[in-house]
């Protein structure tokens, strides 16, 4: 029988074409739980992005499942230990969308600094208000990068070109590596106290969830602007609302939320908060790279071949 590849979220057409040559490609809406549970029962491979929760229930419903492929970076929506215990391989595309994610963080940072999104919305409402939208320059400012991994590094390299002073908090990175990049490694408290802008580039893990919460937001330099294009909940949303209300945080750029999808939040009420519906990886280039990388890995896995890092 032809192996079944179940695609639970949008995947680049080029990747679907690759898979369709050898496999029975089926589609399901991964957020429709009953439909997912039914469809996965016949699947040999399951391909998801970030919206499908691949938990123990889904994995156990899939007797013939051999591989779960995450067309992107973060694996926080896949219960990897459960998959591994059942002999199901988990693959992702760890470099596919890192440039796009770094660029999205920069887009949000600049938009927060210059009120681009709110000024645009106001003008389209017929309001020509120049003084209301006076911004700040980033040149000469201190930018704190939380998580100096693949995306954090690309973000830092690009921010260096703006003439910023870069500091980072990442206990798993060697100071020499940071120094090579022109970034000074500091403790989290120092980063919070010194940064004019903070951008978070962490995976969501039990250790990082809520890393920037009430206590941390009490330590920030007044007027800091915060960007989170990594995962919802790394910056505690309730604490952020309070800090914005009190003016301690002057603005925020948020690509991700603790609950997704989300269409209403107290954060949406602030003129100085720019939001996006998890678009960090939503570029033509990133989707092609992610789709093709997982298509290749799925093909190798189903053919019983060695699957190298994508
Ligand atoms: P990475 O693994 O290369 O880097 C993560 C860095 O975080 C590492 O250097 C690690 O040492 C550091 N880190 C881990 N725990 C930490 C802690 N407790 N404190 C400080 N630093 C810590 O990952 P990456 O490719 O840079 O991606 C980071 C995250 O960005 C992904 O896990 C994903 O959740 C998110 N992401 C979001 C989008 C989007 O669409 N918005 C796109 C891609 C990735
Ligand atoms: C990722 O972790 O790769 C991002 O969340 C992007 C995505 O899959 O949409």
Tab-separated table of C-alpha atoms and ligand atoms in Angstrom, residues 73-74 76 94 97-98 101 147-152 169-173 201-203 207-208 211 229-231 255-256 278-281, ligand 1:
chain	number	residue	atom	x	y	z
A	73	UNK	CA	11.786	25.374	14.112
A	74	UNK	CA	9.956	25.147	17.460
A	76	UNK	CA	6.980	22.826	21.618
A	94	UNK	CA	15.744	24.136	12.118
A	97	UNK	CA	12.807	30.247	8.659
A	98	UNK	CA	15.481	31.802	10.858
A	101	UNK	CA	11.956	35.254	12.002
A	147	UNK	CA	18.582	33.846	23.610
A	148	UNK	CA	21.620	34.115	21.342
A	149	UNK	CA	20.922	31.061	19.174
A	150	UNK	CA	20.377	30.914	15.433
A	151	UNK	CA	17.705	33.625	15.263
A	152	UNK	CA	19.154	35.720	18.090
A	169	UNK	CA	21.557	36.887	28.027
A	170	UNK	CA	22.109	33.224	27.164
A	171	UNK	CA	23.685	30.999	29.817
A	172	UNK	CA	24.446	28.304	27.242
A	173	UNK	CA	26.661	30.428	24.980
A	201	UNK	CA	14.632	34.567	20.864
A	202	UNK	CA	14.108	31.513	23.036
A	203	UNK	CA	12.432	28.152	22.608
A	207	UNK	CA	12.525	26.875	31.989
A	208	UNK	CA	11.807	29.759	29.597
A	211	UNK	CA	11.082	34.112	31.926
A	229	UNK	CA	8.748	37.006	17.845
A	230	UNK	CA	9.654	33.672	19.447
A	231	UNK	CA	6.856	32.115	21.496
A	255	UNK	CA	4.238	38.100	16.835
A	256	UNK	CA	3.198	35.310	19.199
A	278	UNK	CA	2.418	34.548	14.256
A	279	UNK	CA	3.860	35.643	10.910
A	280	UNK	CA	7.555	35.232	11.733
A	281	UNK	CA	7.983	32.345	9.310
B	1	LIG	P1	18.116	28.077	18.851
B	1	LIG	O1	17.949	26.779	19.544
B	1	LIG	O2	19.127	28.206	17.779
B	1	LIG	O3	18.408	29.230	19.921
B	1	LIG	C1	17.764	29.327	21.150
B	1	LIG	C2	18.748	29.936	22.131
B	1	LIG	O4	18.071	30.094	23.377
B	1	LIG	C3	19.969	29.042	22.385
B	1	LIG	O5	21.165	29.761	22.163
B	1	LIG	C4	19.844	28.643	23.852
B	1	LIG	O6	21.085	28.534	24.512
B	1	LIG	C5	19.017	29.795	24.392
B	1	LIG	N1	18.321	29.450	25.635
B	1	LIG	C6	17.687	28.292	25.952
B	1	LIG	N2	17.187	28.364	27.196
B	1	LIG	C7	17.509	29.593	27.671
B	1	LIG	C8	17.261	30.266	28.884
B	1	LIG	N3	16.583	29.692	29.880
B	1	LIG	N4	17.727	31.522	29.031
B	1	LIG	C9	18.414	32.135	28.032
B	1	LIG	N5	18.702	31.534	26.855
B	1	LIG	C10	18.250	30.285	26.679
B	1	LIG	O7	16.665	28.445	18.299
B	1	LIG	P2	16.298	29.532	17.200
B	1	LIG	O8	16.353	28.917	15.848
B	1	LIG	O9	17.068	30.758	17.452
B	1	LIG	O10	14.751	29.738	17.508
B	1	LIG	C11	14.319	30.241	18.766
B	1	LIG	C12	12.812	30.095	18.863
B	1	LIG	O11	12.177	31.017	17.995
B	1	LIG	C13	12.257	28.740	18.405
B	1	LIG	O12	12.362	27.764	19.403
B	1	LIG	C14	10.817	29.064	18.088
B	1	LIG	O13	10.026	28.862	19.224
B	1	LIG	C15	10.856	30.545	17.746
B	1	LIG	N6	10.525	30.804	16.334
B	1	LIG	C16	9.451	31.586	16.063
B	1	LIG	C17	9.121	31.849	14.758
B	1	LIG	C18	7.905	32.674	14.428
B	1	LIG	O14	7.256	32.406	13.433
B	1	LIG	N7	7.571	33.674	15.192
B	1	LIG	C19	9.886	31.335	13.702
B	1	LIG	C20	10.979	30.547	14.017
B	1	LIG	C21	11.298	30.279	15.343
